[in-house]
PDB file of C-alpha atoms in Angstrom:
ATOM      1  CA  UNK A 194      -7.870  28.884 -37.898  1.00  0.00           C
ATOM      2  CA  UNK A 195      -4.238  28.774 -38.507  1.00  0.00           C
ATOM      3  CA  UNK A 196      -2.008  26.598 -36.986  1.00  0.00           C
ATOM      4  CA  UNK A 197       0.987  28.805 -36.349  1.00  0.00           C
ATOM      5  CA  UNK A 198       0.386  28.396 -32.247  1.00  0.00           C
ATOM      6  CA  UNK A 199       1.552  24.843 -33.167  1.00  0.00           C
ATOM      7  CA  UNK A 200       4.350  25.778 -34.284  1.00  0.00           C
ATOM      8  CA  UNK A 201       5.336  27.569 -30.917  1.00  0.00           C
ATOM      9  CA  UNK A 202       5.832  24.376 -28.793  1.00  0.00           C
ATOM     10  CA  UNK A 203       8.395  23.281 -27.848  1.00  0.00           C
ATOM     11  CA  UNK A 204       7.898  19.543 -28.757  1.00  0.00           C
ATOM     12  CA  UNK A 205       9.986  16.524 -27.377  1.00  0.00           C
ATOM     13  CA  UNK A 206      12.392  14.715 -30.114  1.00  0.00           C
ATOM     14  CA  UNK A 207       9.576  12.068 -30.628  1.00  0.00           C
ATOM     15  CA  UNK A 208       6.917  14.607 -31.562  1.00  0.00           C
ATOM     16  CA  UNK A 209       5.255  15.262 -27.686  1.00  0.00           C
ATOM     17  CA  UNK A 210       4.704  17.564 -25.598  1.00  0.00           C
ATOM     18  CA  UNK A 211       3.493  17.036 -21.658  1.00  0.00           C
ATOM     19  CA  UNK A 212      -0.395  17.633 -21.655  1.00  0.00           C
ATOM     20  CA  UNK A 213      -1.793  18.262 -17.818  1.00  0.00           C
ATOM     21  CA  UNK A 214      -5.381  18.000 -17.223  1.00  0.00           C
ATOM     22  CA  UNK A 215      -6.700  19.984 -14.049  1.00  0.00           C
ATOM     23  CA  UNK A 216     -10.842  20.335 -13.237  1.00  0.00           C
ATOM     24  CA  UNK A 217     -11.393  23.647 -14.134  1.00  0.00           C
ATOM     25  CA  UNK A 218     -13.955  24.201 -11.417  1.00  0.00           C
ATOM     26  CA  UNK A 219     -11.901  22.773  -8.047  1.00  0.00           C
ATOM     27  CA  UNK A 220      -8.399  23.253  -9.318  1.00  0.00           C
ATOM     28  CA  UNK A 221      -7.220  20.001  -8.844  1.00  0.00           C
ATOM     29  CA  UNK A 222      -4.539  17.873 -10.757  1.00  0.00           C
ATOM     30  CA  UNK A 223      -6.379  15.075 -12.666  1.00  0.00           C
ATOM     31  CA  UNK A 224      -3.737  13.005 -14.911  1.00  0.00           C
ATOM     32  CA  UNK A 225      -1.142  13.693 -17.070  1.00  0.00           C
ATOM     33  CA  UNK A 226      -0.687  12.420 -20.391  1.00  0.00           C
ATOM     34  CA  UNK A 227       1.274  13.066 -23.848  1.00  0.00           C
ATOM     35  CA  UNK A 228      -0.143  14.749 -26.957  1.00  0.00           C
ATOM     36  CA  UNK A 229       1.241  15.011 -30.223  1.00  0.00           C
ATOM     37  CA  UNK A 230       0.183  17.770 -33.004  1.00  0.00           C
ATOM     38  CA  UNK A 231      -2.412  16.107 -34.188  1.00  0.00           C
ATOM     39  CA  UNK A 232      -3.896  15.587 -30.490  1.00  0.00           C
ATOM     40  CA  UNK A 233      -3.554  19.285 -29.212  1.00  0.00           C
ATOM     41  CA  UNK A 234      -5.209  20.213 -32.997  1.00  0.00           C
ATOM     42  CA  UNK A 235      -8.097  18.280 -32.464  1.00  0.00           C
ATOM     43  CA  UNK A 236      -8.266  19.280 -28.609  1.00  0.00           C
ATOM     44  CA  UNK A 237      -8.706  22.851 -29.686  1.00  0.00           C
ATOM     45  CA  UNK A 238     -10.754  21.660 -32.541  1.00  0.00           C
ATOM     46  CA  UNK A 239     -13.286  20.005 -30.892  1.00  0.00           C
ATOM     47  CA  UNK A 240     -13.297  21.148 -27.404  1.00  0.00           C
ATOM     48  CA  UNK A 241     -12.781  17.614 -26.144  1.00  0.00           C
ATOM     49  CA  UNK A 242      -9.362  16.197 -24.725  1.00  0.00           C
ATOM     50  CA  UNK A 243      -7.315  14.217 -27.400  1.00  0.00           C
ATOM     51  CA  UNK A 244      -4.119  12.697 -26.405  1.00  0.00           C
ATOM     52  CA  UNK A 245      -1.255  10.619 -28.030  1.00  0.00           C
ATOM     53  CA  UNK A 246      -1.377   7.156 -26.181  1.00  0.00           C
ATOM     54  CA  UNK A 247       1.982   5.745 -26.224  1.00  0.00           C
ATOM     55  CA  UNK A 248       1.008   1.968 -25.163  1.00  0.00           C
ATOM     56  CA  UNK A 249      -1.342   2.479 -27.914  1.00  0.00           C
ATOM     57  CA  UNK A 250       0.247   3.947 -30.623  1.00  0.00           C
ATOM     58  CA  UNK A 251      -2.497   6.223 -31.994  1.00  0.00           C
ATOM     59  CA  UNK A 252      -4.923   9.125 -31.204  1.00  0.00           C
ATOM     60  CA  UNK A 253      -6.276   8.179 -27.625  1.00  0.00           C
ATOM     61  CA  UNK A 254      -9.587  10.696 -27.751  1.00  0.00           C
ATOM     62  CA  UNK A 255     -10.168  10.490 -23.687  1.00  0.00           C
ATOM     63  CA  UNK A 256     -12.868   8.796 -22.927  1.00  0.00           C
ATOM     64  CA  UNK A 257     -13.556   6.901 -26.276  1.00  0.00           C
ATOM     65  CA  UNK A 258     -14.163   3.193 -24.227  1.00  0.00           C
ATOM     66  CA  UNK A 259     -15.113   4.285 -20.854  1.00  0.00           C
ATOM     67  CA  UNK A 260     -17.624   7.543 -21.757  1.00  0.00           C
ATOM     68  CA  UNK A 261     -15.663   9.578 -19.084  1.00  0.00           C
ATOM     69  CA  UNK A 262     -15.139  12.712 -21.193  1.00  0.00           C
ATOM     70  CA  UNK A 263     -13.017  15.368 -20.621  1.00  0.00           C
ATOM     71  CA  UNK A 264     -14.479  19.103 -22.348  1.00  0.00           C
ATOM     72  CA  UNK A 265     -11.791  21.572 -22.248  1.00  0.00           C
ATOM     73  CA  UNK A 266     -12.869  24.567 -21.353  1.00  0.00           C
ATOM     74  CA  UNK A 267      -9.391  26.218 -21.472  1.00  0.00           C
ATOM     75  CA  UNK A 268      -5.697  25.604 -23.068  1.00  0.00           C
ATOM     76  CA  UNK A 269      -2.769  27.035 -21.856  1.00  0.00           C
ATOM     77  CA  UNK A 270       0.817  26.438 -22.393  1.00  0.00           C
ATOM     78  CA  UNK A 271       3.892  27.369 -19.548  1.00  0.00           C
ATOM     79  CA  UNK A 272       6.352  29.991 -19.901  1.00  0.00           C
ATOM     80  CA  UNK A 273       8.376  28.018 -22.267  1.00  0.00           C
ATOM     81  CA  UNK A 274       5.672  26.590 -24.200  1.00  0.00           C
ATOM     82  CA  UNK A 275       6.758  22.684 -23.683  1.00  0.00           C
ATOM     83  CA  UNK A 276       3.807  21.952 -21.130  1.00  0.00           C
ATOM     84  CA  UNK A 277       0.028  22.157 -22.214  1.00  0.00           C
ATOM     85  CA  UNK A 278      -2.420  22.733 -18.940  1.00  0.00           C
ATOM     86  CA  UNK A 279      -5.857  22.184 -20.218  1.00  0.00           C
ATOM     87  CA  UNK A 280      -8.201  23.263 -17.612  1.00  0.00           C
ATOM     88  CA  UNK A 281     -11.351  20.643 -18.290  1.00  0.00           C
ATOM     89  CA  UNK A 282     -14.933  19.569 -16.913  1.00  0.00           C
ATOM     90  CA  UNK A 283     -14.423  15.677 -16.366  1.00  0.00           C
ATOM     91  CA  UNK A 284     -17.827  14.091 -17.323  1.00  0.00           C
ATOM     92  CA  UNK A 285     -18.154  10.697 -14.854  1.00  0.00           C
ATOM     93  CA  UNK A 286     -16.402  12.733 -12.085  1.00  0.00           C
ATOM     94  CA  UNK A 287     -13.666   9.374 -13.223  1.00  0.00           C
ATOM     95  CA  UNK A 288     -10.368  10.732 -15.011  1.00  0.00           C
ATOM     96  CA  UNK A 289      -8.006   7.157 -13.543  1.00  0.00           C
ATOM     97  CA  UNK A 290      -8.328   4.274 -15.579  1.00  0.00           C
ATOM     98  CA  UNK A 291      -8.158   2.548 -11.798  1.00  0.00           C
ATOM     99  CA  UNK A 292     -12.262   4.191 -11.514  1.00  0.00           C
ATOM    100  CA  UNK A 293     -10.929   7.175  -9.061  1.00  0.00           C
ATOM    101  CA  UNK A 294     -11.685  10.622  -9.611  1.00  0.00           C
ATOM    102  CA  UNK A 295      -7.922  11.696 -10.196  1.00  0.00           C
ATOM    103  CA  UNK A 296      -4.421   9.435 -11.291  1.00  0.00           C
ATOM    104  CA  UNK A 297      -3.084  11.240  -8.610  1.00  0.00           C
ATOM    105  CA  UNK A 298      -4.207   8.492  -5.903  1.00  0.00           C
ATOM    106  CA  UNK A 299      -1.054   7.950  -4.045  1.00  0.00           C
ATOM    107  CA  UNK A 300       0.302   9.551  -1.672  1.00  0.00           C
ATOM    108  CA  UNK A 301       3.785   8.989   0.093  1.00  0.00           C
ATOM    109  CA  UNK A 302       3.854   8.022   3.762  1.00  0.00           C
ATOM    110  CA  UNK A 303       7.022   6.872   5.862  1.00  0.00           C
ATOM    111  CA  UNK A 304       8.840   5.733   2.733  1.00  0.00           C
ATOM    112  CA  UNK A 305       5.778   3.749   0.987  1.00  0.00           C
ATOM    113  CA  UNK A 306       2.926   4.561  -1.268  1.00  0.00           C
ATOM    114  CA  UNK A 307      -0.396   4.536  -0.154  1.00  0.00           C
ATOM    115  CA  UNK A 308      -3.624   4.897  -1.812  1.00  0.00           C
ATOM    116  CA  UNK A 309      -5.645   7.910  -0.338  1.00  0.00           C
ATOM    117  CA  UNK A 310      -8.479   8.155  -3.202  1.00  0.00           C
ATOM    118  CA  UNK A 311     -11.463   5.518  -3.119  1.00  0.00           C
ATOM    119  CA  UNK A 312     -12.140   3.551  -6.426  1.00  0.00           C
ATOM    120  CA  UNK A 313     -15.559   5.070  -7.668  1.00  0.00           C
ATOM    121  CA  UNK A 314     -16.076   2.496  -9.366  1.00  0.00           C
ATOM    122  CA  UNK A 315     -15.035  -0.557 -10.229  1.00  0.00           C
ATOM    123  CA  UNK A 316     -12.496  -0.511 -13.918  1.00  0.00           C
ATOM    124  CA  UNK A 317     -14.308  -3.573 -14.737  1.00  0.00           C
ATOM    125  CA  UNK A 318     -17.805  -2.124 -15.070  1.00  0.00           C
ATOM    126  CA  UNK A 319     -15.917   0.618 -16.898  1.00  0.00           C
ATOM    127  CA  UNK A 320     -14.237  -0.976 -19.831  1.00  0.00           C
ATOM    128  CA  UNK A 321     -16.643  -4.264 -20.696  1.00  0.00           C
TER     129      UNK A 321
END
């Protein structure tokens, strides 16, 4: 396959581009995260969410420690190609780190942040 679609993003100065992962099946907004070329190569690939993990440093292929998978089952890219939306099945039902179903856990009420998700399980039986 040739890799001219990479060439079409629009990536950041550092080499990224903004990567949103929504469950293909409800619609909803899971997590955002970063990829580099290399990540959204190997997304396509192999069908399986890579992303660039900037703590990290490296290739972050989701789910590597805590077995909660993403497959892609669709890429797409906005109007001005500088934001990926890969539509995915999240194996686990877990996409947080925190053990909740989506990153997007807080919600703002009267001026604070409160968490509206429930922890599915605990991040320490996660990532042993």
């Amino acid at each position: 396959m040739s890799e001219a679609w990479l060439d079409e993003i629009k990536w950041t100065a550092d080499g990224l581009v903004p990567a949103i992962a929504q469950d293909a099946a409800s619609g909803e907004v899971l997590m955002f995260a970063w990829m580099n070329r290399e990540a959204l190569r190997l997304t396509a690939e192999r069908g399986q969410a890579v992303y660039w993990s900037r703590s990290r440093g490296r290739l972050w292929p989701k789910g590597e420690s805590s077995g909660h998978v993403q497959w892609v089952r669709e890429i797409r890219v906005d109007c001005d190609k500088d934001v990926v939306l890969l539509k995915i099945e999240q194996i686990g039902g877990i996409a947080c780190h925190t053990g909740r179903h989506s990153c997007f856990y807080n919600r703002l009420e009267d001026g604070r942040w409160v968490a509206v998700e429930p922890v599915l399980k605990d991040p320490a039986e996660i990532y042993k």
